[in-house]
Coordinates of C-alpha atoms and ligand atoms in Angstrom, one line a residue:
M1 CA 54.4 -115.5 16.8
K2 CA 54.7 -112.1 18.5
T3 CA 53.0 -108.9 17.4
Q4 CA 54.5 -105.5 17.7
K5 CA 52.7 -103.2 20.1
I6 CA 52.0 -99.5 19.5
S7 CA 50.7 -99.0 23.1
P8 CA 49.6 -101.3 26.0
S9 CA 46.3 -102.0 24.2
V10 CA 47.1 -101.6 20.5
H11 CA 48.8 -104.3 18.4
Y12 CA 50.2 -103.8 14.9
V13 CA 48.8 -106.6 12.7
G14 CA 49.5 -105.2 9.3
V15 CA 51.7 -106.8 6.5
N16 CA 54.4 -105.9 4.0
D17 CA 53.9 -106.3 0.3
R18 CA 57.3 -106.6 -1.3
R19 CA 56.0 -108.4 -4.5
K20 CA 53.6 -105.9 -6.0
S21 CA 55.3 -103.9 -8.9
L22 CA 52.7 -101.2 -9.4
F23 CA 50.4 -99.7 -6.7
E24 CA 46.9 -99.4 -8.1
N25 CA 48.5 -101.1 -11.1
Q26 CA 50.1 -97.7 -11.9
M27 CA 52.8 -96.5 -9.6
P28 CA 56.1 -98.3 -9.2
L29 CA 57.0 -99.5 -5.7
P30 CA 60.8 -99.5 -5.5
Y31 CA 60.5 -99.9 -1.7
G32 CA 57.3 -102.0 -1.6
V33 CA 54.3 -100.9 0.5
S34 CA 52.8 -101.9 3.8
Y35 CA 49.1 -102.5 4.5
N36 CA 48.6 -101.5 8.1
S37 CA 45.9 -102.9 10.4
Y38 CA 45.6 -102.5 14.1
L39 CA 44.0 -104.5 16.9
I40 CA 42.8 -102.9 20.1
V41 CA 42.5 -105.4 22.9
D42 CA 40.1 -104.4 25.8
E43 CA 37.0 -106.0 27.3
K44 CA 36.0 -106.0 23.6
I45 CA 38.4 -106.5 20.8
A46 CA 38.3 -104.1 17.8
L47 CA 40.2 -104.6 14.5
I48 CA 40.8 -101.4 12.5
D49 CA 40.9 -102.1 8.7
T50 CA 42.2 -105.3 7.0
V51 CA 44.9 -106.0 4.4
E52 CA 45.0 -107.1 0.8
E53 CA 43.3 -110.5 0.4
G54 CA 46.5 -112.3 -0.7
Y55 CA 48.0 -111.6 2.7
F56 CA 45.1 -112.9 4.8
D57 CA 47.0 -116.0 6.2
I58 CA 49.8 -114.0 7.8
F59 CA 47.3 -111.3 8.8
L60 CA 45.2 -113.9 10.6
Q61 CA 48.2 -115.4 12.3
K62 CA 49.0 -111.9 13.7
I63 CA 45.5 -111.4 14.9
E64 CA 45.4 -114.7 16.6
A65 CA 48.8 -114.0 18.3
A66 CA 47.3 -110.8 19.8
T67 CA 43.9 -112.2 20.7
Q68 CA 45.1 -115.3 22.4
G69 CA 42.0 -117.4 21.7
R70 CA 39.5 -114.6 22.0
K71 CA 37.2 -113.6 19.2
V72 CA 37.3 -110.2 17.5
D73 CA 34.2 -108.3 18.4
Y74 CA 34.3 -105.3 16.0
L75 CA 35.8 -104.5 12.6
I76 CA 36.1 -100.8 12.1
I77 CA 36.3 -99.9 8.4
N78 CA 38.0 -96.5 8.0
H79 CA 38.5 -97.0 4.3
M80 CA 37.0 -99.4 1.7
E81 CA 39.7 -99.4 -1.0
P82 CA 40.6 -103.0 -1.6
D83 CA 44.2 -102.7 -0.4
H84 CA 42.5 -102.4 3.1
S85 CA 39.1 -104.0 2.6
G86 CA 40.4 -107.1 0.7
S87 CA 40.3 -109.4 3.7
I88 CA 36.9 -108.3 5.0
R89 CA 34.9 -111.3 3.6
L90 CA 37.5 -113.7 5.0
I91 CA 37.4 -112.0 8.4
T92 CA 33.6 -112.2 8.6
Q93 CA 33.9 -116.0 7.8
Q94 CA 36.6 -116.3 10.5
Y95 CA 34.5 -114.4 13.1
P96 CA 30.8 -114.8 12.1
N97 CA 29.5 -112.7 14.9
I98 CA 31.8 -109.7 14.3
Q99 CA 30.0 -106.4 14.2
I100 CA 31.1 -104.1 11.4
I101 CA 31.4 -100.4 12.0
G102 CA 31.3 -97.8 9.2
N103 CA 29.1 -95.1 7.8
A104 CA 26.3 -95.2 5.2
K105 CA 28.8 -94.8 2.3
T106 CA 31.0 -97.6 3.7
F107 CA 28.1 -100.0 3.8
D108 CA 27.1 -99.3 0.2
M109 CA 30.6 -100.2 -0.9
L110 CA 30.7 -103.2 1.5
K111 CA 27.6 -104.6 -0.1
G112 CA 28.7 -103.9 -3.6
Y113 CA 32.2 -105.3 -3.3
Y114 CA 31.7 -108.2 -0.9
G115 CA 28.0 -108.8 -0.5
V116 CA 28.3 -108.2 3.2
V117 CA 25.0 -106.8 4.6
D118 CA 24.7 -108.3 8.1
N119 CA 25.9 -107.2 11.6
L120 CA 26.4 -103.6 10.6
L121 CA 26.6 -100.7 13.0
E122 CA 26.4 -97.3 11.3
V123 CA 28.2 -94.4 12.9
T124 CA 28.0 -90.6 12.2
D125 CA 30.4 -87.9 13.0
A126 CA 31.8 -87.9 16.6
A127 CA 29.9 -91.1 17.5
E128 CA 31.6 -93.2 20.2
L129 CA 32.1 -96.9 20.9
I130 CA 33.1 -98.1 24.4
L131 CA 35.4 -101.2 24.3
G132 CA 35.8 -101.4 28.1
E133 CA 38.4 -99.1 29.5
K134 CA 39.0 -97.6 26.1
T135 CA 36.6 -95.5 24.0
L136 CA 36.8 -95.0 20.3
Q137 CA 35.5 -92.0 18.5
F138 CA 34.8 -91.7 14.8
Y139 CA 35.2 -88.7 12.5
L140 CA 34.1 -88.7 8.9
A141 CA 36.8 -87.5 6.5
P142 CA 35.2 -87.8 3.1
M143 CA 37.5 -87.8 0.0
V144 CA 40.7 -88.5 2.1
H145 CA 40.9 -90.6 -0.1
W146 CA 37.4 -91.9 -1.0
P147 CA 33.9 -90.6 -0.1
E148 CA 33.4 -93.1 2.8
T149 CA 36.8 -92.5 4.4
M150 CA 36.7 -91.9 8.2
V151 CA 39.2 -91.8 11.0
T152 CA 39.1 -93.4 14.4
Y153 CA 40.4 -91.8 17.6
L154 CA 41.3 -93.8 20.7
K155 CA 40.6 -91.2 23.3
Q156 CA 42.4 -92.5 26.4
E157 CA 45.7 -93.1 24.5
K158 CA 45.4 -90.2 22.1
I159 CA 45.9 -92.4 19.1
L160 CA 44.5 -91.4 15.7
F161 CA 43.9 -94.2 13.2
S162 CA 44.0 -92.0 10.2
G163 CA 43.2 -94.2 7.2
D164 CA 45.3 -93.2 4.1
A165 CA 46.1 -89.8 5.6
F166 CA 49.7 -89.4 6.6
G167 CA 50.6 -92.6 4.8
C168 CA 53.5 -93.4 2.5
F169 CA 54.9 -96.1 0.3
G170 CA 57.7 -98.3 1.6
T171 CA 57.5 -101.5 3.6
L172 CA 58.2 -101.6 7.4
D173 CA 61.5 -103.3 7.7
G174 CA 61.6 -104.9 11.2
G175 CA 60.0 -102.0 13.1
V176 CA 56.8 -100.0 13.0
V177 CA 57.1 -96.9 15.1
D178 CA 59.1 -93.9 13.7
T179 CA 61.4 -93.7 16.7
S180 CA 62.7 -97.2 16.1
I181 CA 63.3 -97.3 12.3
N182 CA 65.4 -95.5 9.7
L183 CA 63.1 -93.0 8.1
D184 CA 65.2 -92.0 5.1
K185 CA 63.2 -93.7 2.4
Y186 CA 59.8 -92.6 3.7
W187 CA 59.9 -88.8 3.2
G188 CA 60.2 -88.9 -0.6
E189 CA 57.8 -91.8 -0.7
M190 CA 55.3 -89.9 1.4
R191 CA 55.4 -87.0 -1.0
R192 CA 55.0 -89.3 -4.0
Y193 CA 52.2 -91.1 -2.2
Y194 CA 50.4 -87.9 -1.4
A195 CA 50.9 -86.3 -4.9
N196 CA 49.6 -89.4 -6.7
I197 CA 47.0 -90.8 -4.4
V198 CA 45.6 -87.9 -2.4
G199 CA 46.8 -85.0 -4.5
K200 CA 43.5 -84.2 -6.1
Y201 CA 41.8 -83.8 -2.8
G202 CA 43.5 -80.7 -1.3
V203 CA 40.3 -79.1 0.0
P204 CA 38.9 -82.3 1.7
V205 CA 42.4 -82.8 3.3
Q206 CA 42.2 -79.2 4.6
N207 CA 38.7 -79.8 5.9
A208 CA 39.8 -83.0 7.7
L209 CA 42.8 -81.2 9.2
K210 CA 40.6 -78.5 10.6
K211 CA 38.1 -81.0 11.9
L212 CA 40.8 -82.9 13.7
S213 CA 42.7 -79.9 15.0
S214 CA 40.9 -79.9 18.3
L215 CA 42.0 -83.4 19.1
E216 CA 45.1 -84.0 21.2
I217 CA 47.1 -86.6 19.2
D218 CA 50.2 -88.3 20.4
T219 CA 50.3 -91.1 17.8
I220 CA 49.2 -91.3 14.2
C221 CA 48.5 -94.8 12.9
S222 CA 48.1 -94.6 9.1
T223 CA 47.2 -97.4 6.7
H224 CA 50.6 -97.3 5.0
G225 CA 54.1 -96.7 6.3
P226 CA 55.4 -95.9 9.8
V227 CA 53.4 -95.1 12.9
W228 CA 54.1 -91.5 13.7
T229 CA 55.0 -90.5 17.2
E230 CA 58.0 -88.2 17.5
H231 CA 57.5 -87.0 13.9
R232 CA 53.7 -86.5 14.1
A233 CA 53.9 -82.7 13.9
K234 CA 56.1 -82.9 10.9
V235 CA 53.8 -85.2 9.0
V236 CA 50.8 -83.0 9.8
E237 CA 52.7 -80.0 8.6
L238 CA 53.7 -81.7 5.4
Y239 CA 50.1 -82.8 4.7
D240 CA 49.0 -79.2 5.4
K241 CA 51.5 -77.8 2.9
Y242 CA 50.8 -80.4 0.2
S243 CA 47.0 -80.0 0.5
R244 CA 47.5 -76.2 0.0
Y245 CA 49.7 -76.9 -3.0
E246 CA 52.4 -75.0 -1.3
A247 CA 55.9 -75.8 -2.6
L248 CA 58.3 -77.0 0.0
E249 CA 61.4 -75.5 -1.6
K250 CA 62.6 -73.0 -4.1
G251 CA 63.7 -75.0 -7.1
V252 CA 62.8 -75.9 -10.6
V253 CA 61.6 -79.1 -12.2
V254 CA 62.5 -79.3 -15.9
A255 CA 60.3 -82.0 -17.4
Y256 CA 60.5 -82.7 -21.1
G257 CA 60.0 -85.3 -23.9
S258 CA 62.5 -85.6 -26.7
M259 CA 62.7 -88.0 -29.6
Y260 CA 66.2 -87.2 -31.1
G261 CA 67.7 -84.9 -28.4
H262 CA 66.8 -81.5 -29.8
T263 CA 64.2 -80.6 -27.1
E264 CA 66.5 -82.2 -24.6
Q265 CA 69.3 -79.9 -25.6
M266 CA 67.0 -76.9 -24.9
A267 CA 66.3 -78.4 -21.5
E268 CA 70.0 -78.5 -20.7
V269 CA 70.5 -74.9 -21.7
I270 CA 67.5 -73.7 -19.7
A271 CA 68.8 -75.6 -16.7
E272 CA 72.2 -73.9 -17.1
G273 CA 70.5 -70.6 -17.1
I274 CA 68.5 -71.4 -13.9
V275 CA 71.7 -72.4 -12.1
A276 CA 73.5 -69.4 -13.4
G277 CA 70.6 -67.3 -12.0
G278 CA 71.3 -68.6 -8.5
V279 CA 68.9 -71.6 -8.1
S280 CA 70.9 -74.7 -7.4
K281 CA 67.9 -77.1 -7.0
V282 CA 67.2 -78.0 -10.6
L283 CA 65.7 -81.4 -11.5
L284 CA 65.6 -82.6 -15.1
H285 CA 63.2 -85.4 -15.9
D286 CA 62.9 -87.1 -19.3
V287 CA 59.3 -88.2 -19.2
S288 CA 60.1 -91.2 -21.3
K289 CA 62.6 -92.4 -18.6
T290 CA 61.3 -91.3 -15.3
D291 CA 58.0 -92.6 -14.2
L292 CA 55.5 -89.8 -14.0
S293 CA 54.7 -90.6 -10.4
F294 CA 58.2 -89.4 -9.5
V295 CA 57.9 -86.3 -11.7
L296 CA 54.6 -85.4 -10.0
A297 CA 56.1 -85.8 -6.6
D298 CA 58.8 -83.2 -7.6
V299 CA 56.1 -80.9 -9.0
F300 CA 54.5 -80.9 -5.5
K301 CA 57.9 -80.2 -3.9
Y302 CA 59.4 -77.3 -6.0
S303 CA 58.0 -73.9 -6.8
G304 CA 59.1 -73.7 -10.5
L305 CA 58.2 -75.9 -13.4
V306 CA 59.5 -75.8 -17.0
I307 CA 57.9 -78.2 -19.5
G308 CA 59.2 -78.9 -22.9
S309 CA 57.9 -81.0 -25.8
P310 CA 58.5 -81.7 -29.4
T311 CA 55.5 -81.3 -31.7
Y312 CA 54.4 -84.9 -32.3
M313 CA 51.6 -85.7 -34.8
N314 CA 50.5 -82.1 -34.5
E315 CA 50.1 -82.4 -30.7
L316 CA 52.2 -82.6 -27.6
F317 CA 54.6 -85.6 -27.1
P318 CA 52.5 -88.3 -25.5
G319 CA 54.5 -88.5 -22.3
V320 CA 54.3 -84.8 -21.8
A321 CA 50.5 -84.8 -22.5
A322 CA 50.2 -87.5 -19.8
L323 CA 52.1 -85.3 -17.3
L324 CA 49.9 -82.3 -18.0
H325 CA 46.9 -84.5 -17.5
K326 CA 48.2 -85.7 -14.1
I327 CA 49.0 -82.1 -12.9
E328 CA 45.7 -80.7 -14.1
M329 CA 43.7 -83.6 -12.6
R330 CA 45.2 -82.7 -9.2
G331 CA 44.6 -78.9 -9.6
V332 CA 48.2 -78.0 -8.7
K333 CA 48.3 -74.3 -7.8
H334 CA 50.7 -71.5 -7.5
R335 CA 53.6 -72.6 -9.8
I336 CA 56.1 -70.5 -11.7
F337 CA 56.1 -71.8 -15.2
A338 CA 58.0 -71.6 -18.5
A339 CA 57.5 -73.6 -21.7
F340 CA 59.8 -74.7 -24.5
G341 CA 59.7 -77.0 -27.5
S342 CA 60.9 -77.9 -30.9
C343 CA 59.3 -78.9 -34.2
T344 CA 60.3 -79.9 -37.7
W345 CA 57.7 -78.1 -39.8
A346 CA 54.8 -76.8 -37.7
G347 CA 55.1 -75.9 -34.0
V348 CA 52.2 -76.9 -31.7
S349 CA 53.8 -77.8 -28.4
V350 CA 54.5 -74.3 -27.0
K351 CA 51.1 -73.0 -28.3
T352 CA 49.5 -75.8 -26.3
L353 CA 51.7 -75.5 -23.1
V354 CA 51.3 -71.8 -22.5
P355 CA 47.5 -71.7 -22.6
W356 CA 47.4 -74.8 -20.4
A357 CA 49.4 -73.0 -17.7
E358 CA 47.2 -69.9 -18.1
K359 CA 44.2 -72.0 -17.4
L360 CA 45.8 -73.1 -14.1
H361 CA 46.4 -69.4 -13.3
W362 CA 50.1 -70.0 -12.9
H363 CA 52.8 -67.2 -13.2
I364 CA 54.2 -67.6 -16.7
V365 CA 57.8 -66.4 -17.2
G366 CA 58.1 -67.1 -20.9
S367 CA 58.6 -69.6 -23.7
V368 CA 61.0 -70.6 -26.5
E369 CA 60.3 -72.6 -29.6
E370 CA 62.9 -73.8 -32.1
K371 CA 62.5 -75.3 -35.5
Q372 CA 64.7 -78.3 -36.1
A373 CA 68.1 -78.2 -34.4
L374 CA 69.0 -75.7 -31.7
K375 CA 70.8 -72.7 -33.2
A376 CA 72.5 -69.7 -31.7
E377 CA 69.6 -67.3 -31.4
K378 CA 67.3 -69.8 -29.6
Y379 CA 70.2 -71.1 -27.6
Q380 CA 70.6 -67.7 -26.1
Q381 CA 66.8 -67.4 -25.6
C382 CA 66.8 -70.7 -23.7
Y383 CA 69.6 -69.5 -21.5
E384 CA 67.8 -66.3 -20.8
L385 CA 64.6 -68.1 -20.1
G386 CA 66.5 -70.1 -17.4
L387 CA 67.8 -66.8 -15.9
K388 CA 64.3 -65.4 -15.8
M389 CA 63.0 -68.5 -14.1
A390 CA 65.6 -68.3 -11.5
Q391 CA 64.7 -64.6 -10.8
A392 CA 61.0 -65.4 -10.5
V393 CA 61.7 -68.4 -8.2
L394 CA 64.0 -66.3 -6.0
G395 CA 61.3 -63.5 -6.0
K396 CA 63.6 -60.9 -7.6
Ligands
FEO1 FE1 45.5 -97.4 0.8 FE2 43.0 -95.4 -0.6 O1 43.8 -97.0 0.0

């Protein structure tokens, strides 16, 4: 077996998961996902993170191909979520003298998840570990994505092992480094990954970006997706924008629930108004059809959001309520908003949606509610709501 090399001393020893349907048992994986792990070979050998337990055999084969009969001296744990820590116990059985490097919070989780309490070396911010010619430096990056998360910097080669930061869904199909693979599938999957996994932690991501801004970084090795070299500035810029909740583009997401098509018809008319108003990027999502992880990714991308719901059991339609919960959990900021809905006898949805957006301090353009089927007066109001959304999005 041969391993792919990131630099003269760094081997890629991660794996692809093409079998899992739902990441964290929640988010669909149409392109799969990779669990990235890296091995630095010097006078001492250091392994950075592991992989899901079910992939241990292929993981170990890769490690053995890179180590050529030598033992692994250090395991550096940047992140304890089980997609990366799942093989730790097996690694400690394979290499009984391995020294495990992490911070106090890492070791609490290590004990709790795996009962591992021996051969631990605790590091604090900016601590260094000399491997021989190479030196590693550690920086704590709490809440990117868990409290124990940290990143590791290989000083001589200017490589940042960034944990989940700058990661994305999507397997690595034959190549690992961004310059040697087709990147098309990763950009949307990076946004969906960020919005769903890290999206709540905008402030910690900003703090980490500030802390790391003084480092010279030529290569970013994340725990998921490609190794970033040529595109490293772009991925840092994207993470900076996402973590400030800054929309990437002027456009409008129209997300709605609909049982018999009446609320959907309102969505169609609002969309026509938006396009007539000069905004071509309009994305309609039926929350019963499109998995909410994709809707959320579009909410992070576009500046405008229109949400529609029928009144259902005197509340919002369940799929719409779930979307609201996802957005609110992540504290999405600075969106231009409108609401619409329909009911048969008593309207609750618009009365719920507008105060919800007010609570988020969004700019609210207006709302329309119809009783039963869409009729001429409310049809016109929907169209005009679309025009107003377009004006607001275009800053007119
Ligand atoms: Fe890929 Fe937060 O673990």
